[in-house]
Coordinates of C-alpha atoms in Angstrom, one line a residue:
M1 CA 0.1 0.0 0.0
E2 CA 1.2 3.6 -0.8
E3 CA 1.3 7.0 0.8
R4 CA 2.4 10.2 -0.4
V5 CA 4.9 12.9 1.1
F6 CA 3.7 16.7 0.6
T7 CA 6.7 18.3 -1.4
L8 CA 7.5 21.2 -3.6
Q9 CA 9.7 21.1 -6.6
A10 CA 12.0 23.3 -8.0
R11 CA 14.5 23.3 -10.9
S12 CA 18.0 24.7 -11.1
L13 CA 18.3 26.6 -14.6
L14 CA 22.2 27.4 -14.6
S15 CA 23.1 30.5 -16.5
L16 CA 26.4 32.2 -17.2
R17 CA 25.8 34.4 -14.0
S18 CA 25.8 31.1 -11.9
F19 CA 29.2 29.8 -13.0
L20 CA 30.3 29.0 -9.4
L21 CA 27.2 27.0 -9.0
H22 CA 27.8 25.1 -12.3
W23 CA 31.4 24.6 -11.3
L24 CA 30.3 23.0 -7.9
I25 CA 27.1 21.3 -9.2
P26 CA 27.8 19.5 -12.5
K27 CA 24.8 18.3 -14.3
R28 CA 24.0 14.7 -14.9
K29 CA 21.2 13.2 -16.3
T30 CA 17.7 14.6 -16.2
K31 CA 15.1 12.5 -14.4
K32 CA 11.4 12.4 -14.6
R33 CA 9.5 14.1 -11.7
L34 CA 8.5 11.2 -9.1
K35 CA 4.9 10.1 -8.9
G36 CA 3.6 8.3 -5.9
S37 CA 1.1 8.5 -3.0
T38 CA 2.9 10.3 -0.2
R39 CA 3.4 14.2 0.1
S40 CA 6.1 15.8 2.1
P41 CA 6.5 19.7 2.7
F42 CA 9.8 19.9 0.6
G43 CA 10.7 22.0 -2.3
L44 CA 12.8 20.0 -4.6
L45 CA 15.3 21.1 -7.2
G46 CA 14.2 17.8 -8.7
G47 CA 14.8 18.4 -12.3
Q48 CA 18.5 17.3 -11.9
T49 CA 20.6 14.8 -9.9
C50 CA 23.6 16.7 -8.6
T51 CA 26.6 15.8 -6.7
I52 CA 26.9 18.7 -4.2
S53 CA 29.8 20.0 -2.2
S54 CA 29.3 21.7 1.1
S55 CA 30.4 25.0 -0.1
S56 CA 28.0 24.7 -2.8
S57 CA 25.3 24.0 -0.4
K58 CA 26.2 27.0 1.6
E59 CA 26.1 29.3 -1.6
D60 CA 22.6 27.8 -2.3
R61 CA 21.3 28.6 1.1
G62 CA 22.5 31.9 1.2
I63 CA 20.7 32.7 -2.1
C64 CA 17.4 31.3 -0.8
L65 CA 17.9 33.0 2.7
K66 CA 18.6 36.5 1.2
K67 CA 15.2 37.9 0.6
P68 CA 13.3 36.5 3.8
S69 CA 16.2 37.6 6.0
C70 CA 15.9 41.1 5.0
S71 CA 12.2 41.0 5.4
Y72 CA 11.4 39.0 8.6
V73 CA 13.1 38.3 11.9
T74 CA 15.5 35.4 11.3
V75 CA 16.3 32.6 13.9
S76 CA 18.6 30.0 12.4
R77 CA 16.7 28.9 9.4
S78 CA 13.3 30.1 10.4
F79 CA 11.9 33.4 9.6
F80 CA 9.1 35.0 11.8
S81 CA 6.7 38.1 11.4
T82 CA 3.4 39.4 12.9
T83 CA 2.1 39.3 9.4
F84 CA 1.9 35.7 9.5
G85 CA -0.9 35.4 12.0
H86 CA -2.1 36.5 15.5
R87 CA 0.6 36.8 18.0
G88 CA -0.5 34.7 20.9
D89 CA 0.2 35.5 24.6
I90 CA 2.0 32.6 26.5
G91 CA 2.6 34.1 29.7
E92 CA 5.1 36.0 31.7
R93 CA 5.3 38.9 29.0
L94 CA 6.3 36.4 26.4
E95 CA 4.3 35.9 23.0
C96 CA 4.3 33.4 20.2
W97 CA 5.1 34.4 16.8
R98 CA 4.3 32.4 13.8
G99 CA 6.5 31.6 10.9
Y100 CA 8.3 29.3 8.6
Y101 CA 11.1 26.9 8.2
Q102 CA 13.2 26.9 5.1
S103 CA 16.3 25.0 4.2
L104 CA 18.0 24.3 0.8
R105 CA 19.8 21.0 1.1
P106 CA 21.2 18.2 -0.9
T107 CA 19.1 15.0 -1.1
Q108 CA 19.0 11.8 -2.9
M109 CA 16.6 13.4 -5.3
G110 CA 18.6 16.4 -5.9
L111 CA 18.5 19.9 -4.4
S112 CA 15.5 20.2 -2.0
L113 CA 13.8 23.4 -0.5
N114 CA 12.2 22.2 3.0
I115 CA 9.4 24.3 3.9
D116 CA 7.5 23.9 7.2
I117 CA 5.2 26.1 9.5
S118 CA 7.2 27.1 12.7
A119 CA 6.6 29.0 15.7
T120 CA 8.7 30.4 18.8
S121 CA 8.7 32.7 21.6
F122 CA 9.4 36.6 21.6
F123 CA 9.5 39.3 24.0
K124 CA 6.6 41.4 24.3
P125 CA 7.3 45.1 23.4
V126 CA 6.3 46.3 26.8
T127 CA 8.1 48.5 29.4
V128 CA 10.9 46.8 31.4
V129 CA 8.7 47.4 34.6
Q130 CA 5.6 45.5 33.2
F131 CA 7.9 42.8 32.2
V132 CA 9.5 42.7 35.7
L133 CA 6.1 42.8 37.5
E134 CA 4.6 39.9 35.4
F135 CA 8.0 37.9 35.2
L136 CA 8.4 37.8 39.0
N137 CA 4.5 37.9 39.8
L138 CA 4.9 40.9 41.9
R139 CA 2.0 42.8 43.1
D140 CA 3.6 45.6 45.2
A141 CA 6.1 47.5 42.8
S142 CA 7.1 49.7 45.8
R143 CA 9.1 46.8 47.7
P144 CA 12.8 46.3 46.9
L145 CA 13.8 43.3 44.8
T146 CA 15.6 40.5 46.7
D147 CA 19.0 39.2 45.4
R148 CA 17.1 36.3 44.0
D149 CA 14.7 38.4 42.0
R150 CA 17.7 40.3 40.7
V151 CA 19.4 37.2 39.6
K152 CA 16.3 36.1 37.8
I153 CA 15.9 39.3 35.8
K154 CA 19.5 39.3 35.0
K155 CA 19.3 35.8 33.4
A156 CA 16.1 36.7 31.7
L157 CA 17.1 40.2 30.2
R158 CA 20.9 39.7 29.6
W159 CA 21.6 40.6 26.0
V160 CA 18.0 42.0 25.4
R161 CA 17.8 45.3 23.5
V162 CA 15.9 48.1 25.0
E163 CA 15.0 51.5 24.0
T164 CA 14.7 54.6 26.2
N165 CA 11.4 56.5 26.5
H166 CA 12.4 59.5 29.0
Q167 CA 13.1 61.7 25.9
E168 CA 10.3 62.3 23.5
D169 CA 12.4 63.8 20.7
Q170 CA 15.5 61.2 21.1
I171 CA 15.2 57.5 21.3
R172 CA 18.4 55.5 22.1
R173 CA 18.8 51.7 22.1
Y174 CA 21.2 49.7 24.4
K175 CA 21.8 46.0 24.9
I176 CA 21.5 45.0 28.5
T177 CA 24.7 43.4 30.0
G178 CA 23.7 43.2 33.7
I179 CA 21.9 44.5 36.8
T180 CA 23.2 46.7 39.3
P181 CA 23.9 45.3 42.6
V182 CA 22.0 48.4 44.6
P183 CA 18.9 50.2 44.2
M184 CA 19.3 53.2 42.0
S185 CA 18.5 55.6 45.0
Q186 CA 21.9 54.5 46.4
L187 CA 23.6 54.2 42.9
I188 CA 26.1 57.2 42.7
F189 CA 28.4 57.8 39.7
P190 CA 30.7 60.7 38.4
V191 CA 29.0 63.1 36.1
D192 CA 32.0 65.2 35.0
E193 CA 35.7 65.3 34.8
R194 CA 35.9 67.3 38.0
G195 CA 34.6 64.2 39.9
T196 CA 31.1 65.6 40.8
R197 CA 29.0 62.8 41.9
M198 CA 25.1 62.2 42.3
S199 CA 22.7 59.5 42.3
V200 CA 20.9 58.3 39.3
V201 CA 17.5 59.6 40.7
Q202 CA 19.2 63.1 41.1
Y203 CA 20.8 63.0 37.7
F204 CA 17.5 62.2 35.9
M205 CA 15.8 64.9 37.6
Q206 CA 18.5 67.5 37.0
R207 CA 19.2 66.5 33.4
Y208 CA 15.8 65.5 32.0
N209 CA 13.5 66.7 34.6
Y210 CA 12.3 63.2 35.0
N211 CA 11.1 62.0 38.4
L212 CA 11.8 58.2 38.8
Q213 CA 9.1 56.2 40.9
Y214 CA 10.8 53.0 41.4
T215 CA 13.8 54.3 43.1
S216 CA 14.0 51.0 45.5
W217 CA 14.8 48.7 42.1
P218 CA 18.0 48.4 40.7
C219 CA 19.1 49.9 37.4
L220 CA 19.6 48.0 34.1
Q221 CA 23.4 48.2 33.2
S222 CA 24.7 48.4 29.5
G223 CA 28.1 49.0 28.2
S224 CA 31.4 47.7 29.7
D225 CA 32.4 47.3 33.4
A226 CA 35.0 50.3 32.8
R227 CA 32.3 52.7 31.1
P228 CA 29.0 51.2 32.3
V229 CA 25.7 52.9 31.4
Y230 CA 23.0 53.0 34.0
L231 CA 19.3 52.8 32.7
P232 CA 16.3 53.0 35.1
M233 CA 13.8 50.1 34.3
E234 CA 10.9 52.5 34.0
A235 CA 12.7 54.7 31.4
C236 CA 13.2 51.6 29.1
K237 CA 11.1 49.5 26.6
I238 CA 11.9 46.0 25.3
V239 CA 12.5 46.5 21.6
E240 CA 10.2 44.5 19.3
G241 CA 11.1 41.4 17.4
Q242 CA 13.5 39.6 19.9
R243 CA 13.5 36.1 20.5
Y244 CA 13.2 34.7 24.1
S245 CA 16.1 32.1 23.8
K246 CA 15.8 30.8 27.6
K247 CA 13.8 27.7 28.5
L248 CA 10.3 28.0 28.8
N249 CA 8.4 26.6 31.7
D250 CA 5.7 24.1 31.6
K251 CA 2.8 26.6 31.3
Q252 CA 4.5 28.4 28.6
V253 CA 5.1 25.3 26.6
T254 CA 1.6 24.2 26.9
N255 CA 0.2 27.6 25.5
I256 CA 2.6 27.8 22.7
L257 CA 1.5 24.1 21.7
R258 CA -2.0 25.0 22.2
A259 CA -1.6 28.3 19.9
T260 CA 0.1 26.3 17.0
C261 CA -1.2 22.9 17.0
Q262 CA -3.0 21.9 13.6
R263 CA -4.5 19.1 12.2
P264 CA -2.4 17.6 9.4
Q265 CA -4.9 19.1 6.6
Q266 CA -4.8 22.4 8.2
R267 CA -1.0 22.2 8.3
E268 CA -0.8 21.3 4.6
Q269 CA -2.9 24.3 3.7
S270 CA -0.7 26.4 6.0
I271 CA 2.4 25.3 3.9
R272 CA 0.5 25.7 0.7
E273 CA -0.2 29.3 1.6
M274 CA 3.2 30.1 2.9
V275 CA 4.7 28.9 -0.4
L276 CA 2.4 31.4 -2.4
H277 CA 3.1 34.0 0.2
N278 CA 6.8 34.0 -0.4
K279 CA 6.5 34.2 -4.2
Y280 CA 9.7 32.3 -5.1
A281 CA 9.2 33.1 -8.8
E282 CA 9.6 36.5 -8.2
D283 CA 12.6 36.4 -6.1
K284 CA 15.4 38.3 -7.8
F285 CA 18.2 36.6 -6.0
A286 CA 17.1 33.3 -7.2
Q287 CA 16.4 34.7 -10.6
E288 CA 20.1 36.1 -10.7
F289 CA 21.4 32.6 -10.2
G290 CA 18.9 30.8 -12.4
I291 CA 16.9 28.9 -9.7
N292 CA 13.2 28.4 -10.2
V293 CA 11.2 26.9 -7.5
C294 CA 8.0 25.0 -8.6
S295 CA 4.9 24.8 -6.4
D296 CA 4.1 21.2 -7.3
L297 CA 4.0 18.4 -5.0
V298 CA 6.6 15.6 -5.1
S299 CA 5.5 12.2 -4.3
V300 CA 7.3 9.2 -2.8
P301 CA 6.2 5.7 -2.0
A302 CA 5.2 4.7 1.4
R303 CA 3.5 1.8 3.1
V304 CA 2.3 1.2 6.9
L305 CA 3.9 -1.7 8.3
P306 CA 1.9 -4.2 10.3
P307 CA 2.3 -4.0 14.1
P308 CA 3.9 -7.2 15.5
M309 CA 1.7 -9.6 17.6
L310 CA 2.4 -9.3 21.1
R311 CA 2.6 -12.8 23.1
Y312 CA 2.0 -12.6 26.8
H313 CA 2.4 -15.6 29.3
D314 CA 0.1 -18.7 28.6
S315 CA -1.5 -18.4 32.2
G316 CA -3.3 -15.1 31.2
K317 CA -6.6 -15.0 29.8
E318 CA -5.4 -13.3 26.7
K319 CA -2.3 -14.9 25.3
T320 CA -1.7 -12.6 22.3
C321 CA -2.6 -9.1 21.6
A322 CA -2.5 -7.2 18.3
P323 CA -1.9 -3.4 18.9
S324 CA -4.3 -0.9 17.3
V325 CA -3.0 2.4 16.2
G326 CA 0.2 2.0 18.3
Q327 CA -1.4 1.1 21.7
W328 CA -3.0 -1.8 23.6
N329 CA -4.4 -2.8 27.0
M330 CA -2.8 -4.9 29.5
I331 CA -6.0 -5.9 31.0
N332 CA -6.3 -10.1 31.4
K333 CA -2.6 -10.3 30.3
K334 CA 0.4 -11.7 32.1
M335 CA 4.0 -10.8 31.5
I336 CA 6.4 -13.7 30.3
N337 CA 9.2 -12.3 32.5
G338 CA 7.4 -10.5 35.3
G339 CA 9.5 -9.1 38.0
I340 CA 9.5 -10.2 41.5
I341 CA 9.0 -7.5 44.2
D342 CA 10.6 -8.5 47.6
N343 CA 10.3 -5.5 49.6
W344 CA 8.5 -2.4 49.0
A345 CA 7.0 0.4 51.0
C346 CA 4.0 3.0 50.6
V347 CA 4.7 6.5 51.9
S348 CA 1.4 8.6 52.3
F349 CA 1.4 12.3 52.2
S350 CA -2.2 12.5 51.9
R351 CA -5.1 13.0 54.3
M352 CA -6.4 9.4 53.5
R353 CA -7.4 7.2 56.7
P354 CA -5.0 4.6 57.2
E355 CA -7.7 1.8 56.2
E356 CA -7.9 3.6 52.8
V357 CA -4.2 3.6 52.3
H358 CA -4.1 0.1 53.4
R359 CA -6.8 -0.9 50.7
F360 CA -5.0 1.1 48.0
C361 CA -1.9 -1.1 48.8
C362 CA -3.9 -4.4 48.6
D363 CA -5.4 -3.4 45.2
L364 CA -2.0 -2.5 43.9
I365 CA -0.6 -5.8 45.1
Q366 CA -3.5 -7.6 43.2
M367 CA -3.0 -5.8 40.2
C368 CA 0.8 -6.7 40.1
N369 CA -0.2 -10.4 40.4
M370 CA -2.7 -10.1 37.8
T371 CA 0.1 -9.0 35.3
G372 CA 2.5 -11.5 36.3
M373 CA 4.8 -9.3 38.3
V374 CA 4.9 -11.5 41.6
G375 CA 6.1 -15.1 41.3
R376 CA 8.7 -16.9 39.2
P377 CA 7.6 -17.4 35.5
P378 CA 8.4 -20.2 33.3
S379 CA 11.9 -20.6 31.6
I380 CA 12.8 -17.3 29.9
E381 CA 15.0 -19.0 27.5
K382 CA 12.1 -21.4 26.5
A383 CA 9.6 -18.6 26.2
F384 CA 11.7 -16.2 24.2
T385 CA 13.3 -19.0 21.8
R386 CA 9.5 -19.6 20.9
F387 CA 8.6 -16.2 20.5
G388 CA 11.8 -14.3 19.9
V389 CA 12.6 -11.8 17.1
P390 CA 13.7 -13.6 14.2
S391 CA 16.4 -10.9 13.2
V392 CA 18.3 -11.2 16.5
K393 CA 17.6 -14.7 17.8
N394 CA 20.0 -16.6 15.7
I395 CA 23.2 -14.2 16.3
P396 CA 24.1 -13.1 19.7
T397 CA 23.2 -9.6 19.6
I398 CA 23.7 -6.5 21.8
V399 CA 21.6 -3.3 21.2
F400 CA 23.1 0.1 22.2
G401 CA 21.3 3.2 22.5
A402 CA 23.4 6.6 23.0
D403 CA 22.4 10.3 23.4
V404 CA 24.0 13.5 24.7
T405 CA 22.0 15.9 26.8
H406 CA 23.1 19.5 26.7
P407 CA 22.4 22.4 29.1
P408 CA 19.5 24.4 28.6
P409 CA 19.9 27.7 27.0
G410 CA 21.5 30.4 29.1
E411 CA 23.8 27.8 30.9
D412 CA 27.2 28.8 29.3
S413 CA 29.5 26.7 31.7
A414 CA 27.6 23.5 32.5
S415 CA 28.9 20.0 31.2
S416 CA 27.0 17.9 28.6
I417 CA 26.2 14.6 29.7
A418 CA 26.6 11.6 27.5
A419 CA 24.5 8.4 28.2
V420 CA 24.9 4.9 26.6
V421 CA 22.6 2.0 27.5
A422 CA 23.1 -1.5 26.2
S423 CA 20.9 -4.8 26.4
M424 CA 22.3 -7.4 28.9
D425 CA 20.4 -10.4 27.7
W426 CA 19.9 -12.5 24.4
P427 CA 17.7 -13.4 22.8
E428 CA 15.3 -11.7 25.1
I429 CA 16.7 -8.0 24.7
T430 CA 14.5 -6.9 27.6
K431 CA 17.1 -5.8 30.3
Y432 CA 19.4 -2.8 29.8
S433 CA 22.3 -1.3 31.8
G434 CA 23.4 2.0 31.4
L435 CA 26.4 4.4 31.9
V436 CA 26.7 8.3 32.1
S437 CA 29.7 10.4 31.3
A438 CA 30.3 14.2 31.8
Q439 CA 32.0 15.9 28.7
A440 CA 32.8 19.4 27.4
H441 CA 30.0 22.1 27.1
R442 CA 27.9 21.3 24.1
Q443 CA 30.1 18.7 22.9
E444 CA 28.0 16.4 20.8
I445 CA 30.5 13.6 19.9
I446 CA 30.7 11.2 22.7
E447 CA 34.2 11.3 24.1
D448 CA 34.4 8.3 26.4
L449 CA 33.1 5.5 24.1
F450 CA 36.5 4.2 24.2
S451 CA 39.4 5.5 26.1
V452 CA 43.3 4.7 26.8
T453 CA 44.5 6.0 30.1
K454 CA 48.3 6.1 31.1
V455 CA 48.6 4.6 34.6
P456 CA 51.8 4.5 36.4
Q457 CA 53.7 1.1 36.7
R458 CA 50.8 -0.3 34.6
G459 CA 51.2 1.5 31.3
N460 CA 48.2 2.0 29.1
V461 CA 44.8 0.9 30.4
N462 CA 41.9 0.4 28.0
G463 CA 38.5 1.9 29.2
G464 CA 35.4 3.6 27.9
M465 CA 31.5 3.1 28.2
I466 CA 31.5 0.6 25.0
R467 CA 34.0 -1.5 26.4
E468 CA 32.5 -1.9 29.9
L469 CA 29.2 -2.7 28.6
L470 CA 30.4 -5.3 26.2
I471 CA 32.1 -7.0 29.2
A472 CA 28.9 -6.8 31.2
F473 CA 27.1 -8.4 28.5
R474 CA 29.5 -11.3 28.2
R475 CA 29.5 -11.6 32.1
K476 CA 25.6 -11.9 32.0
T477 CA 25.0 -14.1 29.0
G478 CA 28.5 -16.0 28.7
R479 CA 28.6 -15.2 25.0
R480 CA 30.2 -12.1 23.3
P481 CA 28.1 -10.3 20.7
E482 CA 28.5 -11.1 17.0
R483 CA 26.4 -8.2 16.1
I484 CA 26.2 -4.8 17.5
L485 CA 23.0 -2.5 16.8
F486 CA 24.1 1.1 17.6
Y487 CA 21.1 3.5 17.7
R488 CA 22.5 7.0 18.0
D489 CA 19.9 9.9 18.8
G490 CA 20.4 13.7 18.7
V491 CA 22.8 14.2 15.8
S492 CA 22.1 17.1 13.5
E493 CA 22.4 16.6 9.7
G494 CA 25.5 18.8 9.6
Q495 CA 27.4 16.3 12.2
F496 CA 26.3 13.1 10.7
S497 CA 29.7 12.3 9.0
H498 CA 31.8 13.6 11.8
V499 CA 29.9 11.6 14.6
L500 CA 30.0 8.6 12.4
L501 CA 33.6 8.7 11.8
H502 CA 34.5 9.3 15.5
E503 CA 32.2 7.0 17.2
M504 CA 32.2 4.0 14.6
D505 CA 36.1 4.1 15.2
A506 CA 35.8 4.0 18.9
I507 CA 33.2 1.1 18.7
R508 CA 36.0 -0.8 16.6
K509 CA 38.7 0.0 18.8
A510 CA 36.6 -1.1 21.9
C511 CA 36.2 -4.5 20.3
A512 CA 39.5 -4.9 19.4
S513 CA 40.9 -4.2 23.0
L514 CA 38.8 -7.0 24.3
E515 CA 40.2 -9.9 22.0
E516 CA 42.4 -10.0 19.2
G517 CA 40.6 -10.3 15.8
Y518 CA 37.3 -9.4 17.6
Q519 CA 35.3 -7.4 14.9
P520 CA 31.6 -7.9 15.2
E521 CA 29.1 -6.8 12.6
V522 CA 28.3 -3.1 13.4
N523 CA 24.8 -1.4 12.4
F524 CA 25.3 2.3 13.2
V525 CA 21.9 3.8 13.1
P526 CA 21.7 7.7 13.6
V527 CA 18.1 8.5 14.8
E528 CA 16.8 12.1 13.7
K529 CA 13.6 13.1 15.4
K530 CA 13.8 17.0 15.3
H531 CA 13.3 17.4 11.6
Y532 CA 11.0 19.5 9.4
T533 CA 9.8 16.7 7.2
R534 CA 6.0 16.4 7.5
L535 CA 4.2 13.1 6.1
L536 CA 0.8 14.1 5.1
S537 CA -1.5 11.7 3.5
E538 CA -2.7 12.5 -0.4
D539 CA -6.2 11.6 0.8
H540 CA -7.0 12.9 4.4
G541 CA -10.2 10.8 4.3
R542 CA -8.6 7.5 4.0
H543 CA -9.2 5.8 7.4
D544 CA -6.9 2.9 6.7
M545 CA -4.1 5.0 6.5
T546 CA -4.8 7.9 9.0
D547 CA -6.2 8.1 12.5
K548 CA -9.4 9.9 13.5
S549 CA -7.2 13.2 13.7
G550 CA -5.7 12.7 10.1
N551 CA -2.3 11.9 11.4
K552 CA -0.2 9.1 10.1
L553 CA -0.6 5.6 11.5
P554 CA 2.4 4.3 13.5
G555 CA 4.6 2.0 11.3
L556 CA 4.2 4.3 8.2
V557 CA 7.7 3.9 6.5
T558 CA 9.1 5.6 3.5
A559 CA 12.4 3.9 2.4
H560 CA 14.8 3.9 -0.5
E561 CA 13.2 1.9 -3.4
N562 CA 15.0 -0.2 -5.9
N563 CA 13.2 1.7 -8.6
G564 CA 15.3 4.9 -8.0
Q565 CA 12.8 6.6 -5.9
H566 CA 14.4 8.4 -2.9
I567 CA 13.3 9.9 0.6
P568 CA 13.6 13.9 0.2
I569 CA 15.2 14.3 3.6
N570 CA 18.9 14.5 3.1
I571 CA 21.6 12.4 1.4
F572 CA 22.0 10.0 4.4
I573 CA 18.7 9.1 5.3
D574 CA 17.7 5.5 4.3
F575 CA 14.1 5.5 5.6
C576 CA 11.7 7.4 7.4
L577 CA 9.5 5.7 10.2
V578 CA 6.5 7.0 12.1
I579 CA 6.9 5.3 15.5
K580 CA 4.5 7.3 17.8
F581 CA 0.7 8.0 18.0
W582 CA -0.3 11.6 18.7
S583 CA -3.8 12.3 19.6
L584 CA -4.8 15.8 18.7

């Protein structure tokens, strides 16, 4: 069965003015436009198959980003403006702006212009006093700010641009670098070369005839430490069009999702409208380089993989289960390898009576027994040899998962944390052990996969997380893995090659350090979740291909086809799989 991916097409028409592009992107055979039944919001330069260097890709991106970067607020490869829709309030003097993501990239189908709807948070253009009152949830503006309040305001407003409003005929703009440690009524500074000193309150009254009201609050500070500029908060207003780059709280995240959530059909329509709004055919920068963006949809084949049949313990009322739309119910089923709970405690912080708490504990124990969590089940090896996954049951296989967690925006010194988990049983592959390691700030490559340390009197000592987990696997199973499945999350497209080169080499070195000649088969699978490719059905009314909200069913896969049809994501992707069910 087939699906379609919503895609835009474009053709590169090289001329004498695009000699550089012609030199970097040699033409090959012209292929026909793909036909199929899945659509994806991609603009494809699909008339030609090209070999593209990284420098060529940067030149092309510059062409496509030139016009919108002059007209809209640019955030990485996304463009935002209040003209794209109503700005939504998300709390604490922040608002949500709508926009679109645009990226020109080399793919298996040639050059692709990826378009998607985007949204992010911006500061409201309000006075700094209004921002502080709502940000700190203050009701009494006359009370002084605590040291904790000052730290919060400094983190929120640092590097934010403000404009002064105490002079009607002159507006100046400054970038905030900090907050003064004392209130402005106590802040004294020299005002001339003779060393005359006065407070900020006195200076504004004498110089501008401006009576400051919030004298117990600190001043904003701009400029350098050697030559600071003190700005009263009530005389400053936040400049419009500044993105809030810090971490949003749960309430703000909920509000921004509620303001931007769309059904697939609505999202497709929004993308189409955005393409028409951008008027690529009239873009003089693209015309100068002979690039023509078509508004056609490019189709790629797709199919929905059947969900695997789940098997439970034979003693349960229901021994098998077929998931529906990516979910199933555990009622009347027992786990094959249920855990044994020897000791546990219930701590109640509620006002429930002791007998009610006891009744809850009894119900919990009963539910555990019903699902097979208490008591020793039949032989694990026998159960999973019968129901094991064919692709891994015949060869001793270890499954790794790796990711790097980076500190939130605004944290400039905290370490990144690398984590690696690995399966510790075979052929079940149900138990995992994990290791974590701190590494350099914002370092994406996992440094401690394999390491060699010089130890006095011992020489070089091999270590690293891959080596330790391989040793633990052999200790648990009595076998060495002959196949390694390594799933790597969190790698951006620009780092694919670099991460693969470094981490694959570390895996090979870890294996070789355990035993001479030990080189198991390794499948290195980068997993990219945060992308802008949207799989949208050609027919939104097909209930066999979509759920009730119109979203694609879990198990939908678009893969490289033998007939030459590719996935319009990038040159590395082998397949795109929908693995989650989202209820909108």
